[in-house]
CSV table of C-alpha atoms and ligand atoms in Angstrom, one decimal:
chain,number,residue,atom,x,y,z
A,1,MET,CA,13.0,3.0,-28.5
A,2,PRO,CA,12.8,3.1,-25.0
A,3,ASP,CA,10.4,1.3,-23.0
A,4,THR,CA,7.6,2.6,-22.2
A,5,TYR,CA,5.3,2.7,-18.8
A,6,ALA,CA,3.5,5.0,-17.1
A,7,VAL,CA,1.4,6.3,-13.5
A,8,ILE,CA,-2.5,5.7,-15.2
A,9,GLY,CA,-4.8,7.7,-12.8
A,10,ASN,CA,-7.6,10.4,-12.1
A,11,PRO,CA,-6.4,13.1,-10.9
A,12,VAL,CA,-2.7,12.0,-11.3
A,13,THR,CA,-0.7,15.0,-11.1
A,14,TYR,CA,0.4,14.8,-7.7
A,15,SER,CA,1.5,11.3,-8.0
A,16,LYS,CA,5.3,10.6,-7.4
A,17,SER,CA,5.5,7.6,-9.3
A,18,PRO,CA,7.2,9.8,-12.7
A,19,LEU,CA,9.8,10.4,-10.8
A,20,ILE,CA,10.8,7.6,-7.8
A,21,HIS,CA,10.7,5.9,-11.5
A,22,ALA,CA,13.5,8.3,-13.3
A,23,GLU,CA,15.5,8.0,-10.4
A,24,PHE,CA,14.6,4.4,-10.6
A,25,SER,CA,16.2,4.0,-14.4
A,26,LYS,CA,18.4,5.9,-13.7
A,27,GLN,CA,20.3,4.4,-11.0
A,28,THR,CA,20.1,1.4,-12.7
A,29,GLY,CA,20.8,2.4,-15.9
A,30,GLN,CA,17.8,1.3,-17.6
A,31,ASP,CA,16.4,2.3,-20.9
A,32,MET,CA,12.8,2.7,-19.8
A,33,TYR,CA,10.9,6.1,-20.5
A,34,TYR,CA,8.4,6.8,-17.5
A,35,GLU,CA,5.0,9.7,-17.7
A,36,ALA,CA,1.2,9.9,-16.0
A,37,ILE,CA,-1.6,9.0,-17.5
A,38,LEU,CA,-4.7,11.0,-16.6
A,39,ALA,CA,-7.3,9.0,-18.4
A,40,PRO,CA,-10.9,10.3,-17.6
A,41,LEU,CA,-13.5,8.6,-15.2
A,42,ASN,CA,-15.2,6.6,-17.2
A,43,GLY,CA,-12.1,6.1,-20.4
A,44,PHE,CA,-9.9,3.7,-18.4
A,45,ALA,CA,-10.3,0.8,-20.4
A,46,ALA,CA,-9.8,2.8,-23.9
A,47,ALA,CA,-6.5,4.4,-22.5
A,48,ILE,CA,-4.6,1.4,-21.5
A,49,GLU,CA,-6.3,-0.6,-24.7
A,50,ASP,CA,-4.3,2.8,-26.8
A,51,PHE,CA,-1.2,2.4,-24.2
A,52,ARG,CA,-0.7,-1.2,-24.9
A,53,GLN,CA,-1.4,-0.6,-29.5
A,54,ASN,CA,1.7,1.7,-29.1
A,55,GLY,CA,3.7,-0.7,-27.4
A,56,GLY,CA,3.6,0.4,-24.4
A,57,LYS,CA,5.6,-2.4,-21.5
A,58,GLY,CA,4.0,-1.2,-17.5
A,59,MET,CA,1.3,0.7,-15.8
A,60,ASN,CA,1.0,1.3,-11.8
A,61,VAL,CA,-2.4,2.4,-11.4
A,62,THR,CA,-3.6,4.8,-9.2
A,63,ILE,CA,-6.4,5.8,-7.6
A,64,PRO,CA,-9.6,5.5,-8.7
A,65,PHE,CA,-8.5,3.1,-11.0
A,66,LYS,CA,-7.3,0.3,-9.0
A,67,VAL,CA,-10.5,-2.1,-9.1
A,68,ASP,CA,-10.9,-1.5,-12.8
A,69,ALA,CA,-7.6,-2.7,-13.6
A,70,TYR,CA,-7.9,-5.8,-12.0
A,71,LYS,CA,-11.1,-6.4,-13.5
A,72,ILE,CA,-9.5,-6.0,-17.4
A,73,SER,CA,-6.5,-8.2,-16.7
A,74,THR,CA,-6.8,-11.5,-18.1
A,75,GLN,CA,-3.7,-12.8,-15.1
A,76,LEU,CA,-3.6,-12.4,-10.9
A,77,THR,CA,-1.3,-12.8,-8.6
A,78,GLU,CA,-2.1,-14.0,-5.3
A,79,GLN,CA,-1.6,-10.5,-3.9
A,80,ALA,CA,-3.9,-8.9,-6.8
A,81,THR,CA,-7.1,-11.9,-5.8
A,82,ALA,CA,-6.9,-11.9,-2.4
A,83,ALA,CA,-6.7,-7.3,-2.4
A,84,ARG,CA,-9.7,-7.4,-5.6
A,85,ALA,CA,-6.8,-4.4,-6.6
A,86,VAL,CA,-4.3,-4.2,-8.9
A,87,ASN,CA,-1.6,-1.4,-9.2
A,88,THR,CA,0.7,-2.5,-11.4
A,89,LEU,CA,-0.1,-3.9,-14.5
A,90,VAL,CA,2.5,-6.0,-17.3
A,91,PHE,CA,1.5,-6.3,-20.4
A,92,ASP,CA,2.7,-8.9,-22.2
A,93,GLY,CA,1.2,-10.2,-25.5
A,94,ASP,CA,-2.7,-10.7,-25.3
A,95,GLU,CA,-2.2,-11.1,-21.8
A,96,ILE,CA,-2.1,-8.3,-19.4
A,97,TYR,CA,-1.3,-9.3,-15.6
A,98,GLY,CA,-1.9,-7.5,-13.0
A,99,HIS,CA,-0.3,-7.5,-9.5
A,100,ASN,CA,-0.8,-5.8,-6.1
A,101,THR,CA,3.2,-4.4,-4.6
A,102,ASP,CA,1.2,-2.2,-1.7
A,103,GLY,CA,1.3,-5.1,0.6
A,104,ALA,CA,4.4,-5.3,0.0
A,105,GLY,CA,6.9,-2.4,0.1
A,106,LEU,CA,4.6,-1.9,2.9
A,107,ILE,CA,5.8,-5.1,4.8
A,108,ARG,CA,9.3,-4.5,2.9
A,109,ASP,CA,9.8,-1.1,4.9
A,110,ILE,CA,8.4,-1.9,8.2
A,111,VAL,CA,10.7,-5.1,8.5
A,112,ILE,CA,14.1,-4.0,6.0
A,113,ASN,CA,14.5,-0.3,6.3
A,114,LEU,CA,12.4,0.1,9.7
A,115,GLY,CA,13.6,-2.8,10.8
A,116,PHE,CA,11.1,-3.9,12.6
A,117,ALA,CA,10.0,-7.5,13.1
A,118,ILE,CA,6.2,-8.4,13.0
A,119,THR,CA,6.7,-12.2,13.4
A,120,ALA,CA,4.9,-12.9,17.2
A,121,LYS,CA,4.1,-9.6,17.8
A,122,ARG,CA,0.6,-8.0,18.4
A,123,VAL,CA,-0.6,-6.3,15.3
A,124,LEU,CA,-3.9,-3.8,14.9
A,125,LEU,CA,-5.0,-2.4,11.4
A,126,CYS,CA,-7.2,0.2,11.1
A,127,GLY,CA,-9.5,0.7,8.4
A,128,ALA,CA,-11.5,-2.0,6.0
A,129,GLY,CA,-10.8,0.3,3.2
A,130,GLY,CA,-8.9,-0.9,-0.1
A,131,ALA,CA,-6.3,-0.2,1.6
A,132,ALA,CA,-6.2,-2.3,4.1
A,133,ARG,CA,-7.7,-5.5,2.0
A,134,GLY,CA,-4.9,-5.4,0.2
A,135,ILE,CA,-2.1,-5.4,3.2
A,136,ILE,CA,-3.8,-7.6,4.6
A,137,LEU,CA,-2.4,-11.5,3.2
A,138,PRO,CA,1.7,-9.7,3.6
A,139,LEU,CA,0.8,-9.5,7.0
A,140,LEU,CA,-0.4,-13.1,8.0
A,141,ASN,CA,2.5,-14.3,6.5
A,142,GLN,CA,3.9,-12.3,8.6
A,143,GLU,CA,3.1,-14.6,11.0
A,144,PRO,CA,2.5,-12.1,13.4
A,145,ARG,CA,0.9,-13.7,16.8
A,146,MET,CA,-2.4,-11.9,16.8
A,147,LEU,CA,-4.0,-9.8,13.4
A,148,VAL,CA,-6.8,-6.8,15.2
A,149,ILE,CA,-9.0,-5.8,12.1
A,150,SER,CA,-11.0,-2.7,13.7
A,151,ASN,CA,-13.3,-0.2,11.3
A,152,ARG,CA,-15.1,2.9,11.8
A,153,THR,CA,-18.0,0.8,9.8
A,154,VAL,CA,-18.2,-3.0,11.7
A,155,GLN,CA,-18.9,-4.6,9.1
A,156,LYS,CA,-16.4,-4.3,6.5
A,157,ALA,CA,-13.7,-5.0,9.4
A,158,HIS,CA,-15.8,-8.6,9.6
A,159,LYS,CA,-16.0,-9.1,5.7
A,160,LEU,CA,-12.1,-8.5,5.7
A,161,ARG,CA,-11.8,-10.8,8.5
A,162,LYS,CA,-14.5,-13.7,7.1
A,163,GLN,CA,-13.1,-13.3,3.1
A,164,PHE,CA,-9.2,-13.6,4.8
A,165,SER,CA,-10.0,-16.6,7.9
A,166,SER,CA,-9.8,-19.4,4.7
A,167,TYR,CA,-5.7,-17.5,5.1
A,168,ASN,CA,-5.7,-17.7,9.2
A,169,ASN,CA,-8.6,-18.2,11.4
A,170,THR,CA,-8.0,-16.3,13.9
A,171,ILE,CA,-8.1,-12.6,12.3
A,172,VAL,CA,-10.1,-10.1,15.1
A,173,SER,CA,-12.2,-7.7,13.2
A,174,GLY,CA,-14.7,-5.1,15.6
A,175,ASN,CA,-14.9,-1.1,15.7
A,176,TYR,CA,-11.8,1.0,18.2
A,177,GLU,CA,-14.0,0.2,21.1
A,178,ASP,CA,-13.9,-3.2,21.3
A,179,ILE,CA,-9.6,-2.7,21.5
A,180,THR,CA,-9.8,-0.9,24.8
A,181,GLY,CA,-7.6,-2.4,27.5
A,182,LYS,CA,-5.5,-4.4,24.6
A,183,GLU,CA,-2.5,-3.3,23.8
A,184,PHE,CA,-0.6,-3.6,20.1
A,185,ASP,CA,2.8,-3.6,19.3
A,186,LEU,CA,2.8,-2.5,16.3
A,187,VAL,CA,-0.8,-0.5,15.2
A,188,ILE,CA,-1.2,0.8,11.0
A,189,ASN,CA,-4.2,3.3,10.2
A,190,ALA,CA,-4.5,2.0,6.7
A,191,THR,CA,-7.5,4.6,6.5
A,192,SER,CA,-8.1,8.0,4.8
A,193,ALA,CA,-8.8,10.4,8.8
A,194,SER,CA,-4.9,11.4,7.7
A,195,LEU,CA,-5.7,12.4,4.6
A,196,PHE,CA,-9.4,14.9,6.7
A,197,GLY,CA,-6.4,15.2,9.4
A,198,GLU,CA,-8.2,13.8,11.6
A,199,PRO,CA,-7.4,11.7,14.8
A,200,LEU,CA,-9.3,8.2,14.8
A,201,PRO,CA,-10.8,7.5,17.7
A,202,LEU,CA,-7.9,4.9,19.9
A,203,PRO,CA,-8.8,3.8,23.0
A,204,GLN,CA,-6.0,4.9,26.1
A,205,GLY,CA,-3.4,2.2,26.2
A,206,THR,CA,-3.1,0.8,22.7
A,207,PHE,CA,0.5,1.9,22.5
A,208,SER,CA,3.7,-0.1,24.6
A,209,ALA,CA,6.6,2.4,24.7
A,210,GLU,CA,8.1,-0.1,21.8
A,211,SER,CA,5.6,0.2,19.8
A,212,LEU,CA,6.1,1.0,16.4
A,213,ALA,CA,2.7,3.6,14.6
A,214,TYR,CA,3.1,3.5,10.8
A,215,ASP,CA,0.4,6.1,9.3
A,216,ILE,CA,0.6,4.7,5.0
A,217,MET,CA,-0.9,8.5,4.3
A,218,TYR,CA,2.7,10.5,3.4
A,219,GLY,CA,3.5,14.7,2.9
A,220,ASN,CA,1.5,16.5,4.9
A,221,GLY,CA,3.5,16.3,7.8
A,222,GLN,CA,2.8,14.2,11.9
A,223,THR,CA,-0.2,12.9,11.0
A,224,PRO,CA,-3.0,13.3,14.4
A,225,PHE,CA,-2.2,9.5,14.7
A,226,LEU,CA,1.1,9.5,14.5
A,227,GLN,CA,0.9,12.5,16.9
A,228,PHE,CA,-1.5,10.7,19.6
A,229,ALA,CA,1.2,7.8,19.1
A,230,SER,CA,3.8,10.1,20.0
A,231,GLN,CA,1.6,10.9,22.8
A,232,GLU,CA,0.2,8.0,24.5
A,233,GLY,CA,4.3,7.2,24.7
A,234,ALA,CA,5.0,4.8,21.2
A,235,GLU,CA,8.8,4.9,20.7
A,236,TYR,CA,8.5,4.3,16.9
A,237,LEU,CA,6.8,6.6,14.1
A,238,SER,CA,6.5,6.2,10.5
A,239,ASP,CA,4.5,7.7,7.6
A,240,GLY,CA,3.8,6.5,4.0
A,241,ILE,CA,6.5,7.6,2.0
A,242,GLY,CA,8.4,4.4,2.8
A,243,MET,CA,5.8,2.4,1.4
A,244,LEU,CA,5.7,4.8,-1.8
A,245,VAL,CA,8.3,3.9,-2.6
A,246,GLU,CA,9.1,0.2,-1.8
A,247,GLN,CA,5.9,-0.3,-3.4
A,248,ALA,CA,6.9,1.8,-6.9
A,249,ALA,CA,10.3,-0.9,-6.6
A,250,GLU,CA,7.9,-3.6,-6.6
A,251,SER,CA,7.0,-2.4,-9.1
A,252,PHE,CA,10.5,-1.8,-10.8
A,253,PHE,CA,11.9,-5.2,-10.6
A,254,ILE,CA,8.8,-7.1,-11.7
A,255,TRP,CA,9.0,-4.8,-15.2
A,256,ARG,CA,12.6,-4.9,-14.6
A,257,GLY,CA,14.4,-7.8,-13.2
A,258,ILE,CA,15.9,-5.1,-10.8
A,259,ARG,CA,15.6,-4.0,-7.8
A,260,PRO,CA,16.5,-0.6,-7.3
A,261,GLU,CA,18.2,1.1,-4.0
A,262,THR,CA,15.3,2.8,-1.7
A,263,LYS,CA,16.9,4.9,0.9
A,264,GLN,CA,18.1,7.7,-0.1
A,265,LEU,CA,15.3,8.5,-2.1
A,266,ILE,CA,13.0,7.4,1.1
A,267,GLU,CA,15.1,10.4,2.2
A,268,MET,CA,15.3,12.9,-0.7
A,269,LEU,CA,11.0,12.3,-0.9
A,270,ARG,CA,10.4,13.1,3.2
A,271,LYS,CA,12.6,15.7,3.1
B,1,NDP,P1,-11.0,4.1,1.2
B,1,NDP,O1,-11.7,5.3,1.1
B,1,NDP,O2,-11.3,2.2,0.4
B,1,NDP,O3,-11.2,3.1,2.7
B,1,NDP,C1,-10.6,4.0,3.8
B,1,NDP,C2,-11.3,3.9,5.0
B,1,NDP,O4,-10.9,4.5,5.6
B,1,NDP,C3,-12.4,3.1,5.5
B,1,NDP,O5,-12.0,1.8,5.4
B,1,NDP,C4,-13.2,4.2,6.2
B,1,NDP,O6,-14.0,3.2,6.9
B,1,NDP,C5,-11.3,5.0,6.6
B,1,NDP,N1,-12.0,6.3,7.4
B,1,NDP,C6,-11.7,7.7,7.1
B,1,NDP,N2,-12.0,9.0,7.6
B,1,NDP,C7,-12.3,8.0,9.5
B,1,NDP,C8,-12.2,8.9,10.1
B,1,NDP,N3,-12.1,10.4,10.7
B,1,NDP,N4,-12.2,7.9,10.9
B,1,NDP,C9,-12.1,6.8,11.1
B,1,NDP,N5,-12.1,5.5,9.4
B,1,NDP,C10,-12.2,6.9,8.8
B,1,NDP,O7,-9.6,4.5,1.6
B,1,NDP,P2,-7.8,3.4,0.5
B,1,NDP,O8,-8.6,2.4,1.6
B,1,NDP,O9,-7.6,3.4,-0.8
B,1,NDP,O10,-7.1,4.7,1.0
B,1,NDP,C11,-6.6,4.7,3.2
B,1,NDP,C12,-5.3,5.5,2.5
B,1,NDP,O11,-4.7,4.9,1.7
B,1,NDP,C13,-5.4,7.2,1.9
B,1,NDP,O12,-5.1,8.6,2.7
B,1,NDP,C14,-4.3,6.0,0.8
B,1,NDP,O13,-3.9,7.8,1.1
B,1,NDP,C15,-3.7,5.7,1.6
B,1,NDP,N6,-2.5,4.8,0.8
B,1,NDP,C16,-1.1,5.1,1.2
B,1,NDP,C17,-0.5,4.3,0.3
B,1,NDP,C18,1.3,4.8,0.0
B,1,NDP,O14,2.1,4.2,-0.5
B,1,NDP,N7,1.6,5.0,1.1
B,1,NDP,C19,-0.5,3.7,-1.1
B,1,NDP,C20,-2.5,3.2,-0.7
B,1,NDP,C21,-3.5,4.5,-0.6
B,1,NDP,P3,-15.7,3.3,7.2
B,1,NDP,O15,-15.8,2.5,6.5
B,1,NDP,O16,-16.5,3.6,8.6
B,1,NDP,O17,-15.7,4.5,6.4
């Protein structure tokens, strides 16, 4: 019997995780089966219990259940604790281990795949929702020269700064007007603005010629954020496909102890 894994969400049919993990298991020769589970909005805990009782080994968790997964975990990694959200579960006896691999996936895509060092760079993180919260600790671990968190609702940006001030007390938070006159080496769009085809109200001069503009959204062609960065002269542009594949590779590593190759899959999905 192959070991079983799943992605759980609502909706879940859009998820590329079954395809990604099927590729990973083929590539590494792992005897495993990975499926998609649509859980009712009020049925997350029951769906998890059912999956565990049937011998399921682990799960990826997507919208809207990442906070529910955080709450049911009996053991949490530092990253999941900081993110207050879990995207990867491991079932082992009575224990439910909760991980968050989103931030690690993003960092791996930027540093390894794109070859862009974050250390000593000026970083602007746009957004203060769940995705942004999961990114901050892995970003800080790269020791950027500066981290600014900007958000439309400024109170949420301040809240994140306070939450992470024990890790680094030089984080700056504000709204988009507050960054006027400041230039950044790396600008990450961790908002959902691109989902709606909307630009961010970034001032001119945010990007330099050597900047990397990274939109964690994927699948909609060049987003208004990336178009603006390009117009402003940013040399490097990336969507979030690499992050998606790398967070999955990180989950696969947690479950199977093997790190799959990601380059070809990223190229295939981008096409
Ligand atoms: P949340 O709903 O938690 O947060 C949304 C954020 O976007 C808030 O900061 C919100 O600001 C901001 N926002 C929304 N619309 C606009 C707008 N028009 N202008 C400016 N800011 C806006 O969402 P998540 O953080 O969970 O997800 C954000 C995005 O990240 C999604 O598009 C998701 O698909 C993507 N994602 C990609 C991953 C990958 O692997 N590539 C992994 C995880 C997420 P405010 O607080 O003012 O409302």
